[in-house]
CSV table of C-alpha atoms and ligand atoms in Angstrom, one decimal:
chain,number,residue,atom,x,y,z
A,557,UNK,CA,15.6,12.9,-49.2
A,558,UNK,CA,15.3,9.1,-49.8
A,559,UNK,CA,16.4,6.3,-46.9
A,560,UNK,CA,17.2,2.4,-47.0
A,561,UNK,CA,17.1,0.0,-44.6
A,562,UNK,CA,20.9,-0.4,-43.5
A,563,UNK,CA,21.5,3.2,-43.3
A,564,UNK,CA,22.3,5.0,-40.3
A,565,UNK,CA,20.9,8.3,-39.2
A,566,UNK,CA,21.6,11.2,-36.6
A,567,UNK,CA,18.5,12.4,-34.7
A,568,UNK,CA,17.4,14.6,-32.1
A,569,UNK,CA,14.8,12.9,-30.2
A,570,UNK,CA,11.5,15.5,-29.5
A,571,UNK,CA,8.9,13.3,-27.9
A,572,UNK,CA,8.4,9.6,-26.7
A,573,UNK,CA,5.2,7.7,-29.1
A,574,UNK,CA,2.6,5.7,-27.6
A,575,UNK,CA,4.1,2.5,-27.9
A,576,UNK,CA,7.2,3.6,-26.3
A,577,UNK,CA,9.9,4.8,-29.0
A,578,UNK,CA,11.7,7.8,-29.1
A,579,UNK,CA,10.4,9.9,-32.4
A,580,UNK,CA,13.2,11.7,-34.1
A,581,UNK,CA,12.0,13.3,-37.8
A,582,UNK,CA,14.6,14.4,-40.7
A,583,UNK,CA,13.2,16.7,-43.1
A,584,UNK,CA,9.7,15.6,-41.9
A,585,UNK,CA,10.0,12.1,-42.2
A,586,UNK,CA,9.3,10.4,-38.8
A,587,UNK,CA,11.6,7.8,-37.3
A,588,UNK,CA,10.5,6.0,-34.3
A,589,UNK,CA,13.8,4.4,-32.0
A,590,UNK,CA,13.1,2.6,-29.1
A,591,UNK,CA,15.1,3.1,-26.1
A,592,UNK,CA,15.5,6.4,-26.3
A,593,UNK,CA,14.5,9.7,-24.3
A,594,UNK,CA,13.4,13.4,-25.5
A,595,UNK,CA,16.2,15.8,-25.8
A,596,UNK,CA,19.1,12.7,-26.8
A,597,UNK,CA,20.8,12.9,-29.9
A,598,UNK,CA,21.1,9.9,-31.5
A,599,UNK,CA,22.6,7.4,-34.3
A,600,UNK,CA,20.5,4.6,-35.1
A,601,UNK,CA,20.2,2.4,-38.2
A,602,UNK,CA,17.1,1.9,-40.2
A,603,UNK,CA,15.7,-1.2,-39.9
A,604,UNK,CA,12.0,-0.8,-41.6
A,605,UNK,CA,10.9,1.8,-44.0
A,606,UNK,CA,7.2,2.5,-44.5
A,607,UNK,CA,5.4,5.2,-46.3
A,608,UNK,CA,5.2,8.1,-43.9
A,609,UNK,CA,7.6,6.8,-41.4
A,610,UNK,CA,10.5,4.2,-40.5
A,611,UNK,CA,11.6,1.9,-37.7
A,612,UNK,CA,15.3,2.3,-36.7
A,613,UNK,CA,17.7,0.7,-33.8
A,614,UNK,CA,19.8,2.6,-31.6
A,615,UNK,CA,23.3,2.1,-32.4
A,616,UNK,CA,24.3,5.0,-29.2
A,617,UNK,CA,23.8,8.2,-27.7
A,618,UNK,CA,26.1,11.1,-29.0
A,619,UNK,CA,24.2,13.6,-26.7
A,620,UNK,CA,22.7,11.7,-23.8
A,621,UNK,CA,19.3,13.7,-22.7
A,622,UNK,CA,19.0,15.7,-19.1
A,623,UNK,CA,15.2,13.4,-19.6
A,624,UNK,CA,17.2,9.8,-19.0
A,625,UNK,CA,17.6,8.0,-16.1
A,626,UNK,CA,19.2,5.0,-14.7
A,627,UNK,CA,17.6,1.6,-15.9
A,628,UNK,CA,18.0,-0.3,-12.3
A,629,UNK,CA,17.2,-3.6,-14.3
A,630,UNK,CA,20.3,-5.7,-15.5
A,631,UNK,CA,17.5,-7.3,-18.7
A,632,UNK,CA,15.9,-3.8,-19.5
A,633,UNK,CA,15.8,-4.0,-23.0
A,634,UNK,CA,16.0,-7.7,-24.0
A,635,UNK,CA,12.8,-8.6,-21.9
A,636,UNK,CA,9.4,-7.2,-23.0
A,637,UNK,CA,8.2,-5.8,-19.9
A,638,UNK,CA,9.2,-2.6,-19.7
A,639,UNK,CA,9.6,0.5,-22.4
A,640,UNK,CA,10.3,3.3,-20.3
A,641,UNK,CA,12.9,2.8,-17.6
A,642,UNK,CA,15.7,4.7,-18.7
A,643,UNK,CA,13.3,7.9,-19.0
A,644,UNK,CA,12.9,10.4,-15.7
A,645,UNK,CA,9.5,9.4,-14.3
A,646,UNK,CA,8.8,13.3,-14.3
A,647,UNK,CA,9.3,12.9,-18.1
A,648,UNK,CA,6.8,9.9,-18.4
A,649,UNK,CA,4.4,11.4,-16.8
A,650,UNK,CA,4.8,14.4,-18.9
A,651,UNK,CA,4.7,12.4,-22.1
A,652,UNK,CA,1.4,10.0,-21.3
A,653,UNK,CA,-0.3,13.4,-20.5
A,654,UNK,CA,0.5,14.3,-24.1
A,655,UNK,CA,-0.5,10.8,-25.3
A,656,UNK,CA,-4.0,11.6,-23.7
A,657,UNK,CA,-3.7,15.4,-25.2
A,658,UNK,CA,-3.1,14.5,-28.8
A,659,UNK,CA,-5.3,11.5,-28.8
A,660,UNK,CA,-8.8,13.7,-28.3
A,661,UNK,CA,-6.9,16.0,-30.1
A,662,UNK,CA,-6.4,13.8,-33.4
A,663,UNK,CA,-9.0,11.5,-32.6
A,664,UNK,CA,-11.8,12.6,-31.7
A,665,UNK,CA,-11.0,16.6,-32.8
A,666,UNK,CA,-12.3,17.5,-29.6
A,667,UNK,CA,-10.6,20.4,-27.2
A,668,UNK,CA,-13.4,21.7,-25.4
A,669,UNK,CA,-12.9,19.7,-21.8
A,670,UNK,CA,-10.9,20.1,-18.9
A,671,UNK,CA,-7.8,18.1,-19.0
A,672,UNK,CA,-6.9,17.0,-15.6
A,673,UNK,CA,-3.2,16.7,-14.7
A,674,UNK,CA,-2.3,13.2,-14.6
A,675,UNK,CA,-2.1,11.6,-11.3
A,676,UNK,CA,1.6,9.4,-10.9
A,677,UNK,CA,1.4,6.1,-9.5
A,678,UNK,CA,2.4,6.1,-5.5
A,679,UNK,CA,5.1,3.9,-6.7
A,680,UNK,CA,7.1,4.4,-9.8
A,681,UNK,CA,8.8,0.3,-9.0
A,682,UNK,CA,7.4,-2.8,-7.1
A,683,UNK,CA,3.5,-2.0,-7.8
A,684,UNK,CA,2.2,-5.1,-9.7
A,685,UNK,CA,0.5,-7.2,-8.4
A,686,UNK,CA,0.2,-10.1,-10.3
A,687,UNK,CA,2.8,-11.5,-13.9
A,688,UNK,CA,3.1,-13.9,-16.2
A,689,UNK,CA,5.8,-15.8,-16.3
A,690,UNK,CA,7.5,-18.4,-18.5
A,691,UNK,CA,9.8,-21.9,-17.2
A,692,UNK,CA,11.8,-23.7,-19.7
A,693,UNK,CA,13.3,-26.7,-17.8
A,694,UNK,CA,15.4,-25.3,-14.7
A,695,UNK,CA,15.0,-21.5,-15.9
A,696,UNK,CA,12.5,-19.0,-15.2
A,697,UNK,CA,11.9,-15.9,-17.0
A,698,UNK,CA,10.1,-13.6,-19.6
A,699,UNK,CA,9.9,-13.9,-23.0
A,700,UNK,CA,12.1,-11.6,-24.6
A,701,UNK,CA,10.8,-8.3,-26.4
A,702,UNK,CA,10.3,-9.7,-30.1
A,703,UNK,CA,11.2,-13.5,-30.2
A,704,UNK,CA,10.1,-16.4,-27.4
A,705,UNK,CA,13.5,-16.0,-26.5
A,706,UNK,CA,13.3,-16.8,-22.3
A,707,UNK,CA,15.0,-13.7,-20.3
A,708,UNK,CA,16.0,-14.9,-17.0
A,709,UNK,CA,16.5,-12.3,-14.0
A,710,UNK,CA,17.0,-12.2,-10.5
A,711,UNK,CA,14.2,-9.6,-9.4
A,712,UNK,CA,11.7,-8.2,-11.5
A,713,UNK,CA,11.5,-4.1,-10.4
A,714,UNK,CA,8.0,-4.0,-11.6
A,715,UNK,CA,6.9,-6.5,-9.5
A,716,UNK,CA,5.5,-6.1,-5.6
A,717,UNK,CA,7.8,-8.1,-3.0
A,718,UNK,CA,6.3,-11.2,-2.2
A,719,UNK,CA,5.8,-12.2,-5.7
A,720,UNK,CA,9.6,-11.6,-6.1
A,721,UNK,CA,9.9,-13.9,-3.1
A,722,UNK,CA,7.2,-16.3,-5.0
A,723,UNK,CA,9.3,-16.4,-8.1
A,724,UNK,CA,12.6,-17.9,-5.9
A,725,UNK,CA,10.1,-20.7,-4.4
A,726,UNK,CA,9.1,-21.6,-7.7
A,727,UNK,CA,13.3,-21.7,-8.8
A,728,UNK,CA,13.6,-24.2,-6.3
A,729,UNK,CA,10.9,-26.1,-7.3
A,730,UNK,CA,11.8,-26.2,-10.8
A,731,UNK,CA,15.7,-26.8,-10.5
A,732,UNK,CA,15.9,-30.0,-11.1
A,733,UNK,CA,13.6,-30.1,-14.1
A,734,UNK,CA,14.1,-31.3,-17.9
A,735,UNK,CA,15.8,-28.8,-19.9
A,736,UNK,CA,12.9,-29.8,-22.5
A,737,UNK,CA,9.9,-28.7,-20.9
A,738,UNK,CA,7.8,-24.8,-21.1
A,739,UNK,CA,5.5,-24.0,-18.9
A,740,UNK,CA,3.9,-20.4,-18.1
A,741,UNK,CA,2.7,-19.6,-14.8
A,742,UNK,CA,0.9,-16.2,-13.7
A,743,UNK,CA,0.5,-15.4,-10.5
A,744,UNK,CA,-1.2,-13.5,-8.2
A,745,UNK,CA,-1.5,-11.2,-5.0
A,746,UNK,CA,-4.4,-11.3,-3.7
A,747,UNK,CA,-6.3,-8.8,-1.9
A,748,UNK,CA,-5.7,-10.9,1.4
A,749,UNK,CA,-1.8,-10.5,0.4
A,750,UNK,CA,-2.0,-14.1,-0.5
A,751,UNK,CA,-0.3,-15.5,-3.2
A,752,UNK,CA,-2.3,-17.5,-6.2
A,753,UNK,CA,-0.9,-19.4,-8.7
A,754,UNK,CA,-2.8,-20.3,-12.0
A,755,UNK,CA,-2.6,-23.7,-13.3
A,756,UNK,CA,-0.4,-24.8,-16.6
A,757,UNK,CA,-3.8,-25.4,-18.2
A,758,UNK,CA,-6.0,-22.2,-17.5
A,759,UNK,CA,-3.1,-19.6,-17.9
A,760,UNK,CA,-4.6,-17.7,-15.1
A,761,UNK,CA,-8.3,-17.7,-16.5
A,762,UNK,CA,-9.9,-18.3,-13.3
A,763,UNK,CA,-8.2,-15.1,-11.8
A,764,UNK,CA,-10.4,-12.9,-14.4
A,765,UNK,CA,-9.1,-9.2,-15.1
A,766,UNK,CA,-8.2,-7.1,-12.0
A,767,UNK,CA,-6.2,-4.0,-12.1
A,768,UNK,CA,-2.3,-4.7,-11.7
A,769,UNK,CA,-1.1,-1.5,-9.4
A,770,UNK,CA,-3.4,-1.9,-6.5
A,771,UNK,CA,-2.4,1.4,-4.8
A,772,UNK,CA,-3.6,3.7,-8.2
A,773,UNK,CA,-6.7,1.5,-8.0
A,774,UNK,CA,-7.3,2.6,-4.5
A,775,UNK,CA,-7.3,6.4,-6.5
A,776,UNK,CA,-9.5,4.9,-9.4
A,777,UNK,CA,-11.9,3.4,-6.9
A,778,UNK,CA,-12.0,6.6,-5.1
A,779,UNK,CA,-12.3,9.0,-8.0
A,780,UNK,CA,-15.4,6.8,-9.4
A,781,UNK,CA,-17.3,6.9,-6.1
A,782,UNK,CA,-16.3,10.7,-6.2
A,783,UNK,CA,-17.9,10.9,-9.7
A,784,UNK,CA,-21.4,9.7,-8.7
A,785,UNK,CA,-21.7,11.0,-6.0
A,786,UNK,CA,-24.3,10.6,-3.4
A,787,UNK,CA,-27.9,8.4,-4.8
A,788,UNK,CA,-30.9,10.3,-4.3
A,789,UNK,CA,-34.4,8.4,-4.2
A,790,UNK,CA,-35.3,9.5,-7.9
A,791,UNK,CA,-31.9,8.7,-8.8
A,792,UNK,CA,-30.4,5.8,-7.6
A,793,UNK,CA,-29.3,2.8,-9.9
A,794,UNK,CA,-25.6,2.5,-12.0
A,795,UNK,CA,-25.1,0.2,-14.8
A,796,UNK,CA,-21.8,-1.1,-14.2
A,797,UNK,CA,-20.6,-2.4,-17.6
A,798,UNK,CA,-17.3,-4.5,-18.3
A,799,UNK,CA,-17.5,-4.8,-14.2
A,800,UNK,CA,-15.0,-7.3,-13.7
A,801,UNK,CA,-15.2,-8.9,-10.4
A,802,UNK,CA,-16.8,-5.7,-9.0
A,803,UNK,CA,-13.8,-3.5,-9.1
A,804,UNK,CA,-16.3,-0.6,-8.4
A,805,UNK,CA,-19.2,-2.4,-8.2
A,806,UNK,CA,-18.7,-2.6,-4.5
A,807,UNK,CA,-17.2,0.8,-3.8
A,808,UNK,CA,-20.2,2.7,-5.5
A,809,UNK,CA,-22.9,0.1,-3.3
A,810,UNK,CA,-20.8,0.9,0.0
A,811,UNK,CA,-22.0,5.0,-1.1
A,812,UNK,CA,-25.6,3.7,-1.3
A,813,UNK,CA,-26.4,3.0,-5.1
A,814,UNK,CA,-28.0,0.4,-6.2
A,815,UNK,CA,-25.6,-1.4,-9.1
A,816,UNK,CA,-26.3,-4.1,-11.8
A,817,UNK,CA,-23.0,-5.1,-13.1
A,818,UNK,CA,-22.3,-7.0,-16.6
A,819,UNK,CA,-19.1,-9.0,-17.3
A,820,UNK,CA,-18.5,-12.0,-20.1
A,821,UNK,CA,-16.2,-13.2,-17.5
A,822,UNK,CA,-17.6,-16.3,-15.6
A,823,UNK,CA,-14.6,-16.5,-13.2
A,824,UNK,CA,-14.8,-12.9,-12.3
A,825,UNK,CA,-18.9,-13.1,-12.0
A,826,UNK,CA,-18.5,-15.9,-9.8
A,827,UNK,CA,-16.3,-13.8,-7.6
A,828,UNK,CA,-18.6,-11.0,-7.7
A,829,UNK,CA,-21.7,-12.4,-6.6
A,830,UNK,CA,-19.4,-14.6,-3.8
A,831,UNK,CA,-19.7,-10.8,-2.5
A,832,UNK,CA,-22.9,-9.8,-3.1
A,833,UNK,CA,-25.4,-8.1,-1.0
A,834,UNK,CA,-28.6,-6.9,-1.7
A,835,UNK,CA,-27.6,-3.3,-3.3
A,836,UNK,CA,-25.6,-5.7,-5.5
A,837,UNK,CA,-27.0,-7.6,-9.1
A,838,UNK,CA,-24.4,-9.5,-11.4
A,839,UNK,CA,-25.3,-10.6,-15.3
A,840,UNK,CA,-23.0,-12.8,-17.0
A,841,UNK,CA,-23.3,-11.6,-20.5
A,842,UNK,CA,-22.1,-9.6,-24.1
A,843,UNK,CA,-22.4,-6.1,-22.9
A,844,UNK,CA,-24.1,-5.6,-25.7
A,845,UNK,CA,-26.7,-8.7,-25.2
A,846,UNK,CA,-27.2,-7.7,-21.9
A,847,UNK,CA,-28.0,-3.9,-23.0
A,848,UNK,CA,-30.7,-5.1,-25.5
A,849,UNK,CA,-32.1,-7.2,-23.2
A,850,UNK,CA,-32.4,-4.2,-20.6
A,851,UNK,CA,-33.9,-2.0,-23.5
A,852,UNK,CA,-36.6,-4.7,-24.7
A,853,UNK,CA,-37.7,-4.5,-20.9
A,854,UNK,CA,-38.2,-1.0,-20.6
A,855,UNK,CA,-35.3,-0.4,-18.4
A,856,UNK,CA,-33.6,3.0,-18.3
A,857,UNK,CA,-30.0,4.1,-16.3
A,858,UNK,CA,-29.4,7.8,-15.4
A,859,UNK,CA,-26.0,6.3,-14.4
A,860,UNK,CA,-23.3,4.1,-16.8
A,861,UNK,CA,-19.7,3.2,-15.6
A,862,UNK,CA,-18.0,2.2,-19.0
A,863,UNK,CA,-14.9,0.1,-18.4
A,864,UNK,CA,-14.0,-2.1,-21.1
A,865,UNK,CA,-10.9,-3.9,-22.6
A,866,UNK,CA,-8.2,-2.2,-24.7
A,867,UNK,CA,-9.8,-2.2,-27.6
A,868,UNK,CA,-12.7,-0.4,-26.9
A,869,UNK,CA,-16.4,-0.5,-27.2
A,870,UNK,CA,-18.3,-1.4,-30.0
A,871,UNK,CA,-20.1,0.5,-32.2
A,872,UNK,CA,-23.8,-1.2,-31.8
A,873,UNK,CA,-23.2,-1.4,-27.8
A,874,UNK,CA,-22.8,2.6,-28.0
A,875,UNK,CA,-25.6,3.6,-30.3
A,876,UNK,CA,-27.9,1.0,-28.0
A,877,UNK,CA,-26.3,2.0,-24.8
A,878,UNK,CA,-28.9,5.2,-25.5
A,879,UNK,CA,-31.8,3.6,-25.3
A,880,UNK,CA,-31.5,3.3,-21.8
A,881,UNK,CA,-31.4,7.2,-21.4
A,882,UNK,CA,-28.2,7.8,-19.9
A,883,UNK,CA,-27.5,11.2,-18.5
A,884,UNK,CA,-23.9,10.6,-17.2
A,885,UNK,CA,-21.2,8.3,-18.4
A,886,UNK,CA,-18.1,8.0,-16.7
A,887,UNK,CA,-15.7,5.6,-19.3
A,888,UNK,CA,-12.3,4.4,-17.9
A,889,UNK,CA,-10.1,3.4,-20.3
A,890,UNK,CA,-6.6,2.0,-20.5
A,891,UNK,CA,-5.8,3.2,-24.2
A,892,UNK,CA,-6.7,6.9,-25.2
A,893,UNK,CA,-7.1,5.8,-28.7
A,894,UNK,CA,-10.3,3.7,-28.4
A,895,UNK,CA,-11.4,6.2,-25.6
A,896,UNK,CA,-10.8,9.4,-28.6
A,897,UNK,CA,-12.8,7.0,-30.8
A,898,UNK,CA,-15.4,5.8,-28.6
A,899,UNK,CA,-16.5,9.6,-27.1
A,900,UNK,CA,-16.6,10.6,-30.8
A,901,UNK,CA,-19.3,7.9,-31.2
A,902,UNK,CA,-20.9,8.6,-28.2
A,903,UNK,CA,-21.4,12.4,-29.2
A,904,UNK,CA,-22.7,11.3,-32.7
A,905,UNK,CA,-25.2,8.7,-30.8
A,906,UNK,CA,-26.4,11.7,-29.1
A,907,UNK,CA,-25.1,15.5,-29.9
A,908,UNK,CA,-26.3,16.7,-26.5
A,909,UNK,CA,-23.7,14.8,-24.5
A,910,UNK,CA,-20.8,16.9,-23.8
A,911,UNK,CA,-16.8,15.8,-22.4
A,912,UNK,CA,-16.8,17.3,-19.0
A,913,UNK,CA,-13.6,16.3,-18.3
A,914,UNK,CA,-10.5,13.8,-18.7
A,915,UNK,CA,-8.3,12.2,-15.8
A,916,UNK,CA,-5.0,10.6,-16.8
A,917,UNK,CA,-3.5,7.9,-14.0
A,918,UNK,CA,-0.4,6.6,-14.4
A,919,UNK,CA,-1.5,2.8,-13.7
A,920,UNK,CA,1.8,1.3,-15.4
A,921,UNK,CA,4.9,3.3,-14.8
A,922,UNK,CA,8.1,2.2,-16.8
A,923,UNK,CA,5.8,1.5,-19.6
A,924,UNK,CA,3.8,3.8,-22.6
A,925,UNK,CA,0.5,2.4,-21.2
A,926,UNK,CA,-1.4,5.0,-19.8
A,927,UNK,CA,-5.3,4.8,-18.1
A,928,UNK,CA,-8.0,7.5,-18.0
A,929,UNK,CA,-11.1,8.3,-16.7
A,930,UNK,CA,-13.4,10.7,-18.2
A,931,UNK,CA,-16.9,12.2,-17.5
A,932,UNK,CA,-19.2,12.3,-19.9
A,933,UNK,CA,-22.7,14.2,-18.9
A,934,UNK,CA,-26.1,15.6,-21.1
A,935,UNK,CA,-26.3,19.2,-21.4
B,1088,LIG,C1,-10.6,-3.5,-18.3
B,1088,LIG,S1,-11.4,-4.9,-17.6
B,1088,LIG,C2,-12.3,-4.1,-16.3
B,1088,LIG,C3,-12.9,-4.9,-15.2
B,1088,LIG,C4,-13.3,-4.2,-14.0
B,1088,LIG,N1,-14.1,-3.0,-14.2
B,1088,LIG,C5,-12.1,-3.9,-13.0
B,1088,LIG,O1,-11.9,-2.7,-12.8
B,1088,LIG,O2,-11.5,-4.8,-12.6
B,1088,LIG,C6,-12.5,-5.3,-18.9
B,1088,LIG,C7,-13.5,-6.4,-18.5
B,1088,LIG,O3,-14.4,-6.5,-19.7
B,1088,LIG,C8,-14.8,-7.8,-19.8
B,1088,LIG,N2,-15.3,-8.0,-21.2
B,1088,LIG,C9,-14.6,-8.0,-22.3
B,1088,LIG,N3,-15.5,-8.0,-23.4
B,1088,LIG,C10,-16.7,-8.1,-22.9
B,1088,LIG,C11,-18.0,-8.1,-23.5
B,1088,LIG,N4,-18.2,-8.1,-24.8
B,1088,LIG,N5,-19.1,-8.1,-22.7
B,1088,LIG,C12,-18.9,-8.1,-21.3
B,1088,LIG,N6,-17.7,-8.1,-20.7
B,1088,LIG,C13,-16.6,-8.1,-21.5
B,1088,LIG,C14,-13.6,-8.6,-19.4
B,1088,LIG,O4,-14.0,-9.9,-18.9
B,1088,LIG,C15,-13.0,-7.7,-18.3
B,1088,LIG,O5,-13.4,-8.2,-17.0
């Protein structure tokens, strides 16, 4: 069976893809449609063939699914937030868990660890806590899904509260502004419940990373401290890599271990030691610098936390990381992919380390992203 770009197809929609779209498949070709939910049945037109697989748009719903629900945003679909709004949440969850599943599965061809059910978010709206957002003269928006296209709204249902109240101070203060003029703004809740505001100029640089659903963090924070335990007097010190501002840094020192935390982030540094005590060291570094440097001084860690960006870890940081004689690893990760590739490097760094076990969180509902945390321990 042959297809062109034009055409349009019927589909039953079986599963949702990392990324978002709904994957239909005729005669084992795979189709991916965004904006659609497992079980509908579907027309769409084809709007990008590829070798194993094509892109098509919805054109509508013959069978709507018992999976969908009701969008409550007015711009779901033209702005780029959001993938997953008009899915159930029950049915999100269920389809990140099986992002996580297939991802080891494919991956890393590993099955032999515990897969955790995934924990929801205690909110399914209103749980970020900080956006980036985009003025053009008077108007105030996001950019639109594919094109720099500005998307205004009223409320954003992703965001908590008091940033939606933030966003209608900043209307007024832009109102009588140039129609000319774009600007992007990202702004912040603090931990105080204080709102920050990043500068045209540093596009929010001097906020550093910090996780966006503080509630699920509470969980994550939690679940680490959980992970490691009590210290004992033999065992006592955690490498906190990719630490942020001290996300867990200061949980994990709270339970009595000592921590020495590594981030390329000055901003975030600087925040960390402005809360240092004396359980508490901060390197601004390369991960991987800072690992070499650790290794050339003799320095060993029972104990790694392992939290880094979407893409993953490199492949020199892992293979070094054993020098300093881990014996557990506990690796959150915001993208199962890298995490499937990563624990297949690990285990060929080192055979004897074994996947205890995989947590999924639901850090970003309405969306494909998913987050994990996983423990990895020598046998
Ligand atoms: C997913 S965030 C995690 C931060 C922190 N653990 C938290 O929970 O807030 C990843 C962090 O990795 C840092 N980073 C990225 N590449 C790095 C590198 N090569 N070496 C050190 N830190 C890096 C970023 O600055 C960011 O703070």
């Amino acid at each position: 069976m042959s297809f062109e770009v034009g055409q349009i197809v019927e589909l039953s929609i079986d599963s949702l893809a990392h990324g978002g779209a709904g994957v239909g498949r005729l005669n084992d070709f795979v189709f991916f449609i965004p904006f659609t939910a497992p079980g509908d049945k579907v027309k769409a037109e084809i709007i990008e063939i590829k070798k194993n697989y094509a892109q098509a748009e919805l054109k509508n719903i013959l069978t709507p699914s018992s999976a969908r629900a009701e969008a409550p945003c007015n711009v779901f679909g033209k702005c780029g937030g959001c993938q997953w709004q008009h899915v159930d949440y029950k049915i999100q969850l269920e389809q990140k868990q099986k992002t996580v599943e297939h991802a080891l599965a494919r991956i890393a061809k590993e099955a032999q660890f515990e897969l955790k059910k995934i924990i929801p978010s205690p909110q399914e709206f209103n749980y970020r806590n900080r956006a980036q957002i985009r003025t053009q003269g008077p108007r105030l928006g996001f950019y639109s899904r594919n094109s720099h296209e500005l998307v205004e709204f009223k409320n954003c249902h992703l965001l908590e509260p008091a940033l939606n109240e933030e966003l209608g101070k900043i209307r007024n203060e832009i109102k009588s502004y140039p129609d000319c003029k774009t600007s992007k703004i990202e702004m912040f809740l603090t931990q105080q419940n204080q709102i920050a505001r990043s500068n045209n100029k540093s596009h929010g640089q001097e906020f550093g990373f910090s996780q966006v659903n503080t509630k699920q963090n509470e969980n994550l924070q939690n679940l680490v401290v959980e992970v490691f335990d009590t210290p004992s007097e033999q065992n006592n010190n955690i490498l906190d890599l990719f630490c942020g501002n001290g996300n867990f840094s200061f949980p994990l020192s709270k339970s009595g271990w000592d921590i020495y935390g590594v981030d390329l982030n000055k901003n975030a540094i600087t925040q960390a030691r402005s809360k240092a005590t004396e359980k508490t060291f901060f390197s601004c570094n390369d991960c991987l610098k800072e690992i070499k440097k650790l290794a050339l001084k003799g320095r060993t860690f029972k104990n790694i936390l392992l939290d880094p960006p979407r893409i993953g870890c490199q492949e020199a940081l892992l293979k070094n990381l054993m020098s300093l004689k881990p014996e557990k690893i506990v690796y959150i990760s915001c993208n199962p992919t890298t995490f499937g590739r990563d624990w297949a490097r690990i285990k060929a760094a080192n055979p004897k380390f074994k996947l205890k076990w995989v947590q999924p969180l639901d850090m970003f509902p309405q969306t494909f992203h998913v987050e994990l945390i996983a423990l990895i321990e020598l046998t």
